PDB file of C-alpha atoms in Angstrom:
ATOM      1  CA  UNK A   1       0.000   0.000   0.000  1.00  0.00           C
ATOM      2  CA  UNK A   2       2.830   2.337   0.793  1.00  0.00           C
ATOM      3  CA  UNK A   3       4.785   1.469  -2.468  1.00  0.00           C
ATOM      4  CA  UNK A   4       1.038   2.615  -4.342  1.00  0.00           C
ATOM      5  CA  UNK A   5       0.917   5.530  -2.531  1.00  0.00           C
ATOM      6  CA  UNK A   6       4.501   6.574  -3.487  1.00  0.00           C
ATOM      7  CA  UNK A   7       4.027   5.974  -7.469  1.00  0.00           C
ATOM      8  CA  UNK A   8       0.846   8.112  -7.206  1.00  0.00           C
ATOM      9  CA  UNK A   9       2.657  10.858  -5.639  1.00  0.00           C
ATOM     10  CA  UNK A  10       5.126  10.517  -8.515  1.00  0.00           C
ATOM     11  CA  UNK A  11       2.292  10.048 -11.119  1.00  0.00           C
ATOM     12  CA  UNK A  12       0.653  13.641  -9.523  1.00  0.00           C
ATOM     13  CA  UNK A  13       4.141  15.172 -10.084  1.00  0.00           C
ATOM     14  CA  UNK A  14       4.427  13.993 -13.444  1.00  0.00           C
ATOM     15  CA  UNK A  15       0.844  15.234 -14.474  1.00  0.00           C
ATOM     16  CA  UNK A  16       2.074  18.593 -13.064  1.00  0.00           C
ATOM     17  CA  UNK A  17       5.111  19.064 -15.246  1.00  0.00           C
ATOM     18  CA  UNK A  18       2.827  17.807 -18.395  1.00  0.00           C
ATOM     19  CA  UNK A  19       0.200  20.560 -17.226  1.00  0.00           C
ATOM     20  CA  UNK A  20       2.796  23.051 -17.340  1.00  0.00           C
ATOM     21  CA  UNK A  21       3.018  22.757 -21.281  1.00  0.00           C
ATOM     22  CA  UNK A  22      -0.748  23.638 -21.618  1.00  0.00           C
ATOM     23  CA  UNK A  23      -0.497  26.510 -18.416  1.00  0.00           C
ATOM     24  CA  UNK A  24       2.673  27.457 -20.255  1.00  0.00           C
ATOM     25  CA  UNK A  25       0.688  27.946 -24.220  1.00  0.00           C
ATOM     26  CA  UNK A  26      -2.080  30.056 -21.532  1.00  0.00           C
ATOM     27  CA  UNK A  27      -0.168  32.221 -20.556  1.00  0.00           C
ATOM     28  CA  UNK A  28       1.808  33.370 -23.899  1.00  0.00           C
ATOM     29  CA  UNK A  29      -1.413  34.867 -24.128  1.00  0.00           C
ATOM     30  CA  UNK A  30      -0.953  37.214 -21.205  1.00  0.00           C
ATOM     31  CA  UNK A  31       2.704  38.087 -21.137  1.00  0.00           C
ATOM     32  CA  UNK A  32       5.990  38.201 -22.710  1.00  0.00           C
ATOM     33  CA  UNK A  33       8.047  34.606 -22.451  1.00  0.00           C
ATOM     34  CA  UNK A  34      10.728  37.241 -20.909  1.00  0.00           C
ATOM     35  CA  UNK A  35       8.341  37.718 -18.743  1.00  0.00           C
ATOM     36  CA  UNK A  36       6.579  34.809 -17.719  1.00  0.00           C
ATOM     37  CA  UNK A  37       9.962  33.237 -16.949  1.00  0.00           C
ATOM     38  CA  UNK A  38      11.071  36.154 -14.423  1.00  0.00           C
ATOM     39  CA  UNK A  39       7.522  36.455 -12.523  1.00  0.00           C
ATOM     40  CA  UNK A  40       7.542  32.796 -11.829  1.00  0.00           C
ATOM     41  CA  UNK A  41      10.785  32.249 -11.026  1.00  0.00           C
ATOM     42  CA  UNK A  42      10.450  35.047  -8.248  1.00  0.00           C
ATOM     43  CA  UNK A  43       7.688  32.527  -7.044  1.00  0.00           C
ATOM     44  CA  UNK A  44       9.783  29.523  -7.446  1.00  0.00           C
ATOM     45  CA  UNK A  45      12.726  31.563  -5.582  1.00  0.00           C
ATOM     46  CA  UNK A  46      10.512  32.702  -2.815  1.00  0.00           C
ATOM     47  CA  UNK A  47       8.808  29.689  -2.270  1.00  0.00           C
ATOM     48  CA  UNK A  48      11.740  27.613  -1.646  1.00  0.00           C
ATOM     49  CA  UNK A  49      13.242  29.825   0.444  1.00  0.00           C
ATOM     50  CA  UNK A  50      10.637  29.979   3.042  1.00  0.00           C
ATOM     51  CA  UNK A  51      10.332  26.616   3.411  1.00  0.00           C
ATOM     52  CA  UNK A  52      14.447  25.446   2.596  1.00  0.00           C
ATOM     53  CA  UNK A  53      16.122  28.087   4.441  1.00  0.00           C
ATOM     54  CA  UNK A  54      17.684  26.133   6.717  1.00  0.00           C
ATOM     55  CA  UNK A  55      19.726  23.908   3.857  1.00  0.00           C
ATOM     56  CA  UNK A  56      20.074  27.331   2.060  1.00  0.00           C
ATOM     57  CA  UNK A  57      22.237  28.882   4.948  1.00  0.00           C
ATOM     58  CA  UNK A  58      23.852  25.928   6.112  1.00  0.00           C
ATOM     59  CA  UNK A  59      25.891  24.601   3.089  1.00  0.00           C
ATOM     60  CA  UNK A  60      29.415  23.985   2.967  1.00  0.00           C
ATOM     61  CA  UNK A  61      30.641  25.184  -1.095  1.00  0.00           C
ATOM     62  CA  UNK A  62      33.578  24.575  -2.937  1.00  0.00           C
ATOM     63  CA  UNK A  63      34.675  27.003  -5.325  1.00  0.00           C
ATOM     64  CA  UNK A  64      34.072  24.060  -8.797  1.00  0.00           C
ATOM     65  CA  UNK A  65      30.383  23.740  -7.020  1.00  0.00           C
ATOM     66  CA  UNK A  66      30.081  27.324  -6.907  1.00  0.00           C
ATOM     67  CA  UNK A  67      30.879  27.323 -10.813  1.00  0.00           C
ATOM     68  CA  UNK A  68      28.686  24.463 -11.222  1.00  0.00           C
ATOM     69  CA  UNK A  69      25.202  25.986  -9.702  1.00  0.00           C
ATOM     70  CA  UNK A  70      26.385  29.258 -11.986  1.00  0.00           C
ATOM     71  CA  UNK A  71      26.289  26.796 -14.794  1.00  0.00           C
ATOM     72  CA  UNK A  72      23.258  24.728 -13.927  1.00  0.00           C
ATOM     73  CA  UNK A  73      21.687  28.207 -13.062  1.00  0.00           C
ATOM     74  CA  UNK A  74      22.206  29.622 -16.377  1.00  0.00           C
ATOM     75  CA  UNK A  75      21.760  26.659 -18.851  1.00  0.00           C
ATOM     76  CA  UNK A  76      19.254  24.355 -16.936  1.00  0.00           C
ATOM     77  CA  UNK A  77      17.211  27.670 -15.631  1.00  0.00           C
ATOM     78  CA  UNK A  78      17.791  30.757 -17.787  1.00  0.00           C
ATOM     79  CA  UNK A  79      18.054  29.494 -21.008  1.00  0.00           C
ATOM     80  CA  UNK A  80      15.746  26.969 -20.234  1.00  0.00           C
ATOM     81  CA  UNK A  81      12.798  28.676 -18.639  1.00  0.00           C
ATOM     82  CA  UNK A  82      13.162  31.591 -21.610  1.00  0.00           C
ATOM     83  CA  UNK A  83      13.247  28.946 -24.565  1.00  0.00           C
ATOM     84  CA  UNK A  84      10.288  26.928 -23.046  1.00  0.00           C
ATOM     85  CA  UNK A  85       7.705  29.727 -22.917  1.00  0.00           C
ATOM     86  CA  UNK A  86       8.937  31.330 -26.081  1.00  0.00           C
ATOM     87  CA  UNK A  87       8.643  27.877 -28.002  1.00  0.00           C
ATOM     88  CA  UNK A  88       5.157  28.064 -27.204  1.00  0.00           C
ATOM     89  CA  UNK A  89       4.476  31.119 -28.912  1.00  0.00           C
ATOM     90  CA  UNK A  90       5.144  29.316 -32.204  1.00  0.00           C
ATOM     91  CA  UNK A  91       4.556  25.603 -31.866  1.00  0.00           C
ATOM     92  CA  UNK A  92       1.977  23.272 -30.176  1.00  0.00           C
ATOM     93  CA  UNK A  93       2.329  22.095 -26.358  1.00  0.00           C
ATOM     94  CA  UNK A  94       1.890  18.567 -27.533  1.00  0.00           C
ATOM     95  CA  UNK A  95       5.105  19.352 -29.962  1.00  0.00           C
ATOM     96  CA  UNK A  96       7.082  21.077 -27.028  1.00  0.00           C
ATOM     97  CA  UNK A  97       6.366  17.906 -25.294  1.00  0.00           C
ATOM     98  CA  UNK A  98       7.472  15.241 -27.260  1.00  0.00           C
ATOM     99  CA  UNK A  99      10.740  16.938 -28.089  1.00  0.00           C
ATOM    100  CA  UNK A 100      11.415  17.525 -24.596  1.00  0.00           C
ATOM    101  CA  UNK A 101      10.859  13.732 -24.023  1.00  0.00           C
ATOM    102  CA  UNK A 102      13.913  12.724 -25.207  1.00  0.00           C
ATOM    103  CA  UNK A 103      15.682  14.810 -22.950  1.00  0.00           C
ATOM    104  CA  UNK A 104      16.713  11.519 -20.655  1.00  0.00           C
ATOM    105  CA  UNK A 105      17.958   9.823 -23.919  1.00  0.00           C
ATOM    106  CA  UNK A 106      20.246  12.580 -24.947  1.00  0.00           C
ATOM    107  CA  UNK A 107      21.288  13.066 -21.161  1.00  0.00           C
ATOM    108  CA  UNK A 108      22.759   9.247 -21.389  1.00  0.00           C
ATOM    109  CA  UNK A 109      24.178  10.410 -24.455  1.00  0.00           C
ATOM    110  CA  UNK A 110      26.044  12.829 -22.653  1.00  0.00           C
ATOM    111  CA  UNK A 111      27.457  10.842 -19.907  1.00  0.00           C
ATOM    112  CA  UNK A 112      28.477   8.428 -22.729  1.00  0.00           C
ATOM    113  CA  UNK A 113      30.616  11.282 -24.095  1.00  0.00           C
ATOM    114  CA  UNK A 114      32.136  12.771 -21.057  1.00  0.00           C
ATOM    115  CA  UNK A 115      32.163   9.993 -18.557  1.00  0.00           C
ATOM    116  CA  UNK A 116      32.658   7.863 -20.899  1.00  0.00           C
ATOM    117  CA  UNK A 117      29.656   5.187 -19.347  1.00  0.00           C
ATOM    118  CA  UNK A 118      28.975   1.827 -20.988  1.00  0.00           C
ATOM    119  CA  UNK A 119      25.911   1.629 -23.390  1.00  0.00           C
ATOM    120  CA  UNK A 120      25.061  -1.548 -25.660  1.00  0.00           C
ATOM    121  CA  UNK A 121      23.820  -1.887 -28.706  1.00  0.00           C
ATOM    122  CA  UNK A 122      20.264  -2.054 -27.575  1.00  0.00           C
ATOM    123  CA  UNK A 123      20.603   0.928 -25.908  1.00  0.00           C
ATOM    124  CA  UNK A 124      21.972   2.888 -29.269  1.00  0.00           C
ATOM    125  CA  UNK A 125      18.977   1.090 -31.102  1.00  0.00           C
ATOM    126  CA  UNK A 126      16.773   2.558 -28.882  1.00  0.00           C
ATOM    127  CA  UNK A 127      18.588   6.050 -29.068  1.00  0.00           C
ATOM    128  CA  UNK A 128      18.259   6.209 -33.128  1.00  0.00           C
ATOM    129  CA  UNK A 129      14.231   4.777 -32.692  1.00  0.00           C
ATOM    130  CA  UNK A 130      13.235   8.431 -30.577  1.00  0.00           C
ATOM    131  CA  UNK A 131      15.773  10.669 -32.875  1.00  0.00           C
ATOM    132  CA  UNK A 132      14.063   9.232 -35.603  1.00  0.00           C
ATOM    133  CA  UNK A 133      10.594   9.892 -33.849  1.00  0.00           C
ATOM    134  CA  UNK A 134      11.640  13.941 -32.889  1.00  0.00           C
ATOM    135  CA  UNK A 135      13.300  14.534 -36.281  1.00  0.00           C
ATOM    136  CA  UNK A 136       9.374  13.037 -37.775  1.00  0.00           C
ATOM    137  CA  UNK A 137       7.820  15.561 -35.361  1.00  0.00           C
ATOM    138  CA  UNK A 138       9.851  18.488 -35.923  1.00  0.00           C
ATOM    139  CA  UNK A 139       9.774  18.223 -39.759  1.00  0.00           C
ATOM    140  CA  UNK A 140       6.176  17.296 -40.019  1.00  0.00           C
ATOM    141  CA  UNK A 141       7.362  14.349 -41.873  1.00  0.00           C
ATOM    142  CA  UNK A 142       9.141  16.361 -44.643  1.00  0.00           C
ATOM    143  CA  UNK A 143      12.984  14.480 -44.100  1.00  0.00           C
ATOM    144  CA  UNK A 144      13.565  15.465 -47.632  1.00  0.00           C
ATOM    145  CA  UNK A 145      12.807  19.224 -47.858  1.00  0.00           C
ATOM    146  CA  UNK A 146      13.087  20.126 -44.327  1.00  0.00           C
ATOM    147  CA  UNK A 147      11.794  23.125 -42.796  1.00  0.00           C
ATOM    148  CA  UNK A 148      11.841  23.449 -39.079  1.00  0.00           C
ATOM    149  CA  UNK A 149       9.790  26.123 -37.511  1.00  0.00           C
ATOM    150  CA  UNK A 150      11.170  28.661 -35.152  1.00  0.00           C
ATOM    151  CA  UNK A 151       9.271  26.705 -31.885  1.00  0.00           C
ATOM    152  CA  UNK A 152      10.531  22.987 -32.686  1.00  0.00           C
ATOM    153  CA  UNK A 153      14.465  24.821 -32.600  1.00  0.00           C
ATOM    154  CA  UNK A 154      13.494  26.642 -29.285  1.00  0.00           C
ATOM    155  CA  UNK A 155      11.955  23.070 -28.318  1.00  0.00           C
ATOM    156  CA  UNK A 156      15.674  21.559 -28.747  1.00  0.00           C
ATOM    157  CA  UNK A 157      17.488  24.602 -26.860  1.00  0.00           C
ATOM    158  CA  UNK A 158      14.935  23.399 -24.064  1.00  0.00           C
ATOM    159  CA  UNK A 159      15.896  19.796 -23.979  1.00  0.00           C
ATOM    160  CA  UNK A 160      19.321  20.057 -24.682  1.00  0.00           C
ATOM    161  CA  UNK A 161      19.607  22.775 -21.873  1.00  0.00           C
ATOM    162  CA  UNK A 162      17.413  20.481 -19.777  1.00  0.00           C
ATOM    163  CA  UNK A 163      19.481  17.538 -20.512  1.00  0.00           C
ATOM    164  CA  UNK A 164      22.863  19.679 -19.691  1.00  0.00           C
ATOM    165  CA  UNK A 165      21.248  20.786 -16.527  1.00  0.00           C
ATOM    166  CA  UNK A 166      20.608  17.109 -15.119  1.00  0.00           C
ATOM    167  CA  UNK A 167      24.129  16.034 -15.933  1.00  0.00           C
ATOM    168  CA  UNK A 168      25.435  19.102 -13.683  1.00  0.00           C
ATOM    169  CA  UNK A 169      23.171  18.396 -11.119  1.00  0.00           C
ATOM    170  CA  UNK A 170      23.832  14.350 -11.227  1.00  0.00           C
ATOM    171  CA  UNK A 171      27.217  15.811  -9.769  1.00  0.00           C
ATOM    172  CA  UNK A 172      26.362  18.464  -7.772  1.00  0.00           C
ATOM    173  CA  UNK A 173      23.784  16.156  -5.734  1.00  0.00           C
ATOM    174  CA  UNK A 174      26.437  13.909  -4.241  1.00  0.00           C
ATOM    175  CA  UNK A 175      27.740  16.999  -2.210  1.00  0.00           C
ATOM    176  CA  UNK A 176      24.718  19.329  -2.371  1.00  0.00           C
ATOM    177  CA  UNK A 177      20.981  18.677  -1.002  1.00  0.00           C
ATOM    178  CA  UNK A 178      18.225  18.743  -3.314  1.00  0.00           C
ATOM    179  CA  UNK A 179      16.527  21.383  -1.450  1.00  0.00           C
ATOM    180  CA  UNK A 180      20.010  24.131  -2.047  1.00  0.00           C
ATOM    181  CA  UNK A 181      20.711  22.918  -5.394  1.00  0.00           C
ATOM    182  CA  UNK A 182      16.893  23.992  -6.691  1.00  0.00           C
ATOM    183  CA  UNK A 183      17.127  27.273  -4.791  1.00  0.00           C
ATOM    184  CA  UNK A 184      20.574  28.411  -5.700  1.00  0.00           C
ATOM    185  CA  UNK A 185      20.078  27.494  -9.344  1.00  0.00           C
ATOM    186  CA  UNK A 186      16.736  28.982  -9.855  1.00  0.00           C
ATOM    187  CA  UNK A 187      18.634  32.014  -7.869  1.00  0.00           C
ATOM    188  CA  UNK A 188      20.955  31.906 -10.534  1.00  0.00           C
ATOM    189  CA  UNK A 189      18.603  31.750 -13.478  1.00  0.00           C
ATOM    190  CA  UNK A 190      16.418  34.866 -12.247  1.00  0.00           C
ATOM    191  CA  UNK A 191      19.538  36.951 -11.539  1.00  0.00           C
ATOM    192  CA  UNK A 192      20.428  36.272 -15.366  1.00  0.00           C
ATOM    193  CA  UNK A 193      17.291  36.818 -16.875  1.00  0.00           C
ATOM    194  CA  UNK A 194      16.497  40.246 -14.949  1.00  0.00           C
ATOM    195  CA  UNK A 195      18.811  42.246 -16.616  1.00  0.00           C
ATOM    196  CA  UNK A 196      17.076  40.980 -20.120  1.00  0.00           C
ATOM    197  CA  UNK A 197      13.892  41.461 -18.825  1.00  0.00           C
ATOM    198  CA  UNK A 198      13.272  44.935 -16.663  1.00  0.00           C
ATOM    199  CA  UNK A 199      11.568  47.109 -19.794  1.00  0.00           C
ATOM    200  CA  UNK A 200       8.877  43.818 -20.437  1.00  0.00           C
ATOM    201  CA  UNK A 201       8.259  43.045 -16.814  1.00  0.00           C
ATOM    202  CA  UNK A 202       6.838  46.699 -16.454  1.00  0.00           C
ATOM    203  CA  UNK A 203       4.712  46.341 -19.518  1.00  0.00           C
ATOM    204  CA  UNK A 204       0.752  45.024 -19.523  1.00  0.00           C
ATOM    205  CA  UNK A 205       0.574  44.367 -15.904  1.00  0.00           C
ATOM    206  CA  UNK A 206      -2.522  45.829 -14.766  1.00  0.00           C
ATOM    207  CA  UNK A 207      -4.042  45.183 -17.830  1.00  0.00           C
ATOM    208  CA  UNK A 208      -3.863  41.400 -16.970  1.00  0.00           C
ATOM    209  CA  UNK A 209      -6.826  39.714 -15.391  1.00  0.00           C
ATOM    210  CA  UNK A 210      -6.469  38.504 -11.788  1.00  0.00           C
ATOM    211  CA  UNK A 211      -7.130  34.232 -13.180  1.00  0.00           C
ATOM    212  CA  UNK A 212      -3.958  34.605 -14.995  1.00  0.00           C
ATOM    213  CA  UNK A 213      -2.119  36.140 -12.130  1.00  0.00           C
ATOM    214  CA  UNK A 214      -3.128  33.492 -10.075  1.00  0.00           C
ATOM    215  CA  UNK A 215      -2.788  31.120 -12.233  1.00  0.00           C
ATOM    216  CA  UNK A 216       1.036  31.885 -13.018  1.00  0.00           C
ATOM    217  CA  UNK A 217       1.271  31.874  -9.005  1.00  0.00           C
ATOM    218  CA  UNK A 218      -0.160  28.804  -7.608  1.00  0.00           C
ATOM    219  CA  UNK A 219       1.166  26.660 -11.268  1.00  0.00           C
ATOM    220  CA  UNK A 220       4.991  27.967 -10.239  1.00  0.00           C
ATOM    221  CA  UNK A 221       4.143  27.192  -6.527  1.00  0.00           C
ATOM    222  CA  UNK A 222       2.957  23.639  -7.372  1.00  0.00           C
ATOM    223  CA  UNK A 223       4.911  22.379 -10.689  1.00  0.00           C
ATOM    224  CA  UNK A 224       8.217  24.039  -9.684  1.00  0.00           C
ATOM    225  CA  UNK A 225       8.301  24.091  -6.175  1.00  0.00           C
ATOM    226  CA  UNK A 226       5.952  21.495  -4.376  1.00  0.00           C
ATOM    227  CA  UNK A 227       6.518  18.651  -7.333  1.00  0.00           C
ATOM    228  CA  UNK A 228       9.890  19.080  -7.533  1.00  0.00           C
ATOM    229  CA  UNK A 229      10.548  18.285  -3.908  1.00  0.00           C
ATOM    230  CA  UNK A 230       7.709  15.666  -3.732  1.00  0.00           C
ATOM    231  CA  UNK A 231       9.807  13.889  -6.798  1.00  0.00           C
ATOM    232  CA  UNK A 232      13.238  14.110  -5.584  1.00  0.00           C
ATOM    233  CA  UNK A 233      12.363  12.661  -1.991  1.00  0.00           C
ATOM    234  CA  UNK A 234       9.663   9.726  -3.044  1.00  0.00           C
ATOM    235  CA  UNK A 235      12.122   8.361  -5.928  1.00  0.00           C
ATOM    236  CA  UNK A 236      14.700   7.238  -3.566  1.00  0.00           C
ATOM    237  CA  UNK A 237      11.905   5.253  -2.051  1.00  0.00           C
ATOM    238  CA  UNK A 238      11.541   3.158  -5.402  1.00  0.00           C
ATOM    239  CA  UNK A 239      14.615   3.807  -7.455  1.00  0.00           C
ATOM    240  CA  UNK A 240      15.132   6.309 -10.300  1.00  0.00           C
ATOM    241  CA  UNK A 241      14.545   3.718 -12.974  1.00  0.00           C
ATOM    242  CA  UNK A 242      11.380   2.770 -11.797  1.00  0.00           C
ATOM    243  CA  UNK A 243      10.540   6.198 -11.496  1.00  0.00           C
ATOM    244  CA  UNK A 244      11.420   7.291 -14.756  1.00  0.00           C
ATOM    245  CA  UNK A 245       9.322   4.683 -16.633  1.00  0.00           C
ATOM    246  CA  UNK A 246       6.904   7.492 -15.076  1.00  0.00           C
ATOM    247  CA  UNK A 247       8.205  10.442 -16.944  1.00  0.00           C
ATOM    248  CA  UNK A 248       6.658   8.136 -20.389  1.00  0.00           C
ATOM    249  CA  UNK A 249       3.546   9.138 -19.544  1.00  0.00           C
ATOM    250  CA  UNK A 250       4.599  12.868 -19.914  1.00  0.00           C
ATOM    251  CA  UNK A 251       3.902  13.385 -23.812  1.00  0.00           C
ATOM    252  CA  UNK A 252       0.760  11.337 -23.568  1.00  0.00           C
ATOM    253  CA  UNK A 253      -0.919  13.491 -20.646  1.00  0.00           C
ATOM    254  CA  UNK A 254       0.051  16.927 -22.368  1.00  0.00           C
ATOM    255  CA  UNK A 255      -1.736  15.116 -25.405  1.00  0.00           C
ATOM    256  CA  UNK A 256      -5.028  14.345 -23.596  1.00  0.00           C
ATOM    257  CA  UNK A 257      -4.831  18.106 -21.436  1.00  0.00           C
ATOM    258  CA  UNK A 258      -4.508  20.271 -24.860  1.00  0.00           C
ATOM    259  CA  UNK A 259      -7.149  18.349 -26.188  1.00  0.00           C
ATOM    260  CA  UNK A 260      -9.578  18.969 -23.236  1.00  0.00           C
ATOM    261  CA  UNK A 261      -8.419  22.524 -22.432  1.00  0.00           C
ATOM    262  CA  UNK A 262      -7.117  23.812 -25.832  1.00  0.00           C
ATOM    263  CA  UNK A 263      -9.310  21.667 -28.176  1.00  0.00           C
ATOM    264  CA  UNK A 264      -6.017  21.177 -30.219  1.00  0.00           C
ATOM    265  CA  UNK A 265      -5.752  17.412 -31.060  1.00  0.00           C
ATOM    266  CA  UNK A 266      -2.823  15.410 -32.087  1.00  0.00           C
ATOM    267  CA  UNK A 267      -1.859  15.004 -35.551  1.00  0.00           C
ATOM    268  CA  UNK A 268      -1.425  11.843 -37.503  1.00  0.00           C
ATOM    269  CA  UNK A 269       2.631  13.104 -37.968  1.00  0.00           C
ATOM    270  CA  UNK A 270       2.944  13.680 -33.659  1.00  0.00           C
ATOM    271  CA  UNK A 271       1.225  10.497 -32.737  1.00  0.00           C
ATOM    272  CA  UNK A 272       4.020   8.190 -34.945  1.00  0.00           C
ATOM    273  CA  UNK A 273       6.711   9.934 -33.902  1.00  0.00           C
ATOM    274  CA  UNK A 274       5.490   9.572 -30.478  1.00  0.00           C
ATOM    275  CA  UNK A 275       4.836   6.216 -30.403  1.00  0.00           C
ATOM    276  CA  UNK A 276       8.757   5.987 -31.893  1.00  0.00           C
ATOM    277  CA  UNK A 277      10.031   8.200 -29.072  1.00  0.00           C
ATOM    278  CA  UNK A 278       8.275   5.954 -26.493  1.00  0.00           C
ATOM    279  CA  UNK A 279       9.228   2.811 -27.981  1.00  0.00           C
ATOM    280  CA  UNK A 280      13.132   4.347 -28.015  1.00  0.00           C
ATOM    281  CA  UNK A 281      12.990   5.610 -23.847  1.00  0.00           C
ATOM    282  CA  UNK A 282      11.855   1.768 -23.208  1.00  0.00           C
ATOM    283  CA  UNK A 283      14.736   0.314 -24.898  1.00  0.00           C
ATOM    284  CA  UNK A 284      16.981   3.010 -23.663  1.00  0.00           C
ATOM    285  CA  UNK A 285      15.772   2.612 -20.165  1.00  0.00           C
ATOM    286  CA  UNK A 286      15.810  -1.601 -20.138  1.00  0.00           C
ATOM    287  CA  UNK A 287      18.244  -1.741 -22.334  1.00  0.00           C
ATOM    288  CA  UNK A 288      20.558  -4.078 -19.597  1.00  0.00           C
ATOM    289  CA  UNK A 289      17.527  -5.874 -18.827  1.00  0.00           C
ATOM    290  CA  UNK A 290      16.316  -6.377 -22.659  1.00  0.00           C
ATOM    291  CA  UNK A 291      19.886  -8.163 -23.345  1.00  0.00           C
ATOM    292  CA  UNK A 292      19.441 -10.570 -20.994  1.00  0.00           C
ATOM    293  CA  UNK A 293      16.488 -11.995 -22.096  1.00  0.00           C
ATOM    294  CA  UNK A 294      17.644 -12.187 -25.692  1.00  0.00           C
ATOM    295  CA  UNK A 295      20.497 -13.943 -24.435  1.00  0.00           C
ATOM    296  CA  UNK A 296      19.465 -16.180 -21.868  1.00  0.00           C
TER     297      UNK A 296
END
């Protein structure tokens, strides 16, 4: 009962983050991407601070860690949170979504190439399967005469960012609690971003409705600060590959949400190349455990 309780936690968290994509195409509406990023991360910020203080203030830094947050703060925050909301304003959530689902398969790609980690066969099978499947979606099927769209390129700045950012923090986490490492890096990412954004923050702010405001509030609140936690303290309790066979689900809930809130249904193009990206994460994911059976 305990163990069910714990994947529905993780399930919640994971139906937050896919909300986000459809909360995120909302608010375009409302303000500039600039400016959606810098509002919520003052939430975010805030939040965690309030109820992390105590790991804030008592943390022991090296000077590499303190490059390291800078890093993660910029790439896996700034860059990230900017790209995301602006990728909206030209492309679909359920596009955004699937692009950004491969960013687990192009993290192990990473580690692969710096750390140099062991991947079979299967596992590169798997890898080419959900390329294949995001290089379908983000040429509308048109391999020969490509033509990417401004929002599937902002899409791969998010992933790859995304992707960058877990590496960093895959490190950072050995010396550095959860808890600091969120706060310090979204920190990080608003002091970047505020520079770029203190013309647009001043613009159309009374002249957006009180929903929206809230809306952008209790969303950061919840997908950034309250899920994010949740996640990182029930995984431990049943292992980070179990819990990532959770993150599938992802594409397929943003899928079902934009149909329900933004009537916009999935085309014939984003369903195969989804069902190729999902089919790729499983082998990717069991790829140790697919090899044995085929060579028991």
């Amino acid at each position: 009962m305990k163990q069910l309780t714990t994947y529905m936690i993780l399930f919640s968290c994971v139906f937050f983050w896919a909300s986000n994509f459809i909360i995120g195409a909302i608010l375009i509406h409302h303000w500039e991407p600039m400016a959606i990023a810098i509002y919520r991360l003052i939430v975010i910020v805030l939040f965690l601070g309030c109820i992390s203080w105590r790991s804030i203030i008592h943390l022991s830094i090296t000077r590499r860690d303190i490059l390291l947050l800078i890093v993660a703060g910029i790439l896996g925050v700034a860059i990230n949170h900017y790209s995301f909301y602006a990728s909206l304003q030209h492309t679909t959530p359920i596009t955004a979504a699937l692009i950004l689902a491969c960013a687990p398969i192009v993290t192990s790609l990473l580690n692969k190439i710096i750390y140099k980690e062991y991947r079979n066969s299967i596992f590169w099978i798997g890898a080419i399967i959900s390329l294949v499947g995001v290089s379908l979606i983000i040429t509308k099927g048109a391999f020969i005469g490509i033509s990417i769209g401004k929002g599937e390129i902002l899409s791969l700045i998010t992933m790859l960012s995304f992707a960058l950012f877990l590496i960093i923090v895959n490190d950072l986490s050995a010396r550095i609690s959860a808890a600091a490492i969120t706060f310090y890096t979204n920190l990080i990412g608003l002091m970047v971003l505020m520079p770029f954004g203190t013309s647009i923050v001043a613009q159309k702010n009374m002249q957006v409705a009180f929903p929206y405001w809230l809306l952008l509030i209790v969303s950061a609140i919840i997908i950034h600060g309250i899920s994010n936690l949740m996640w990182n303290r029930k995984m431990k309790e049943i292992g980070s590959t179990n819990a990532s066979l959770l993150l599938n689900f992802e594409p397929a809930i943003a899928m079902i949400l934009s149909a329900i809130i933004l009537s916009q249904l999935p085309t014939s193009i984003q369903i195969y190349g989804s069902l190729l990206i999902l089919l790729g994460i499983i082998l990717c994911i069991y790829y140790k455990e697919i090899k044995g059976l085929v060579y028991k």
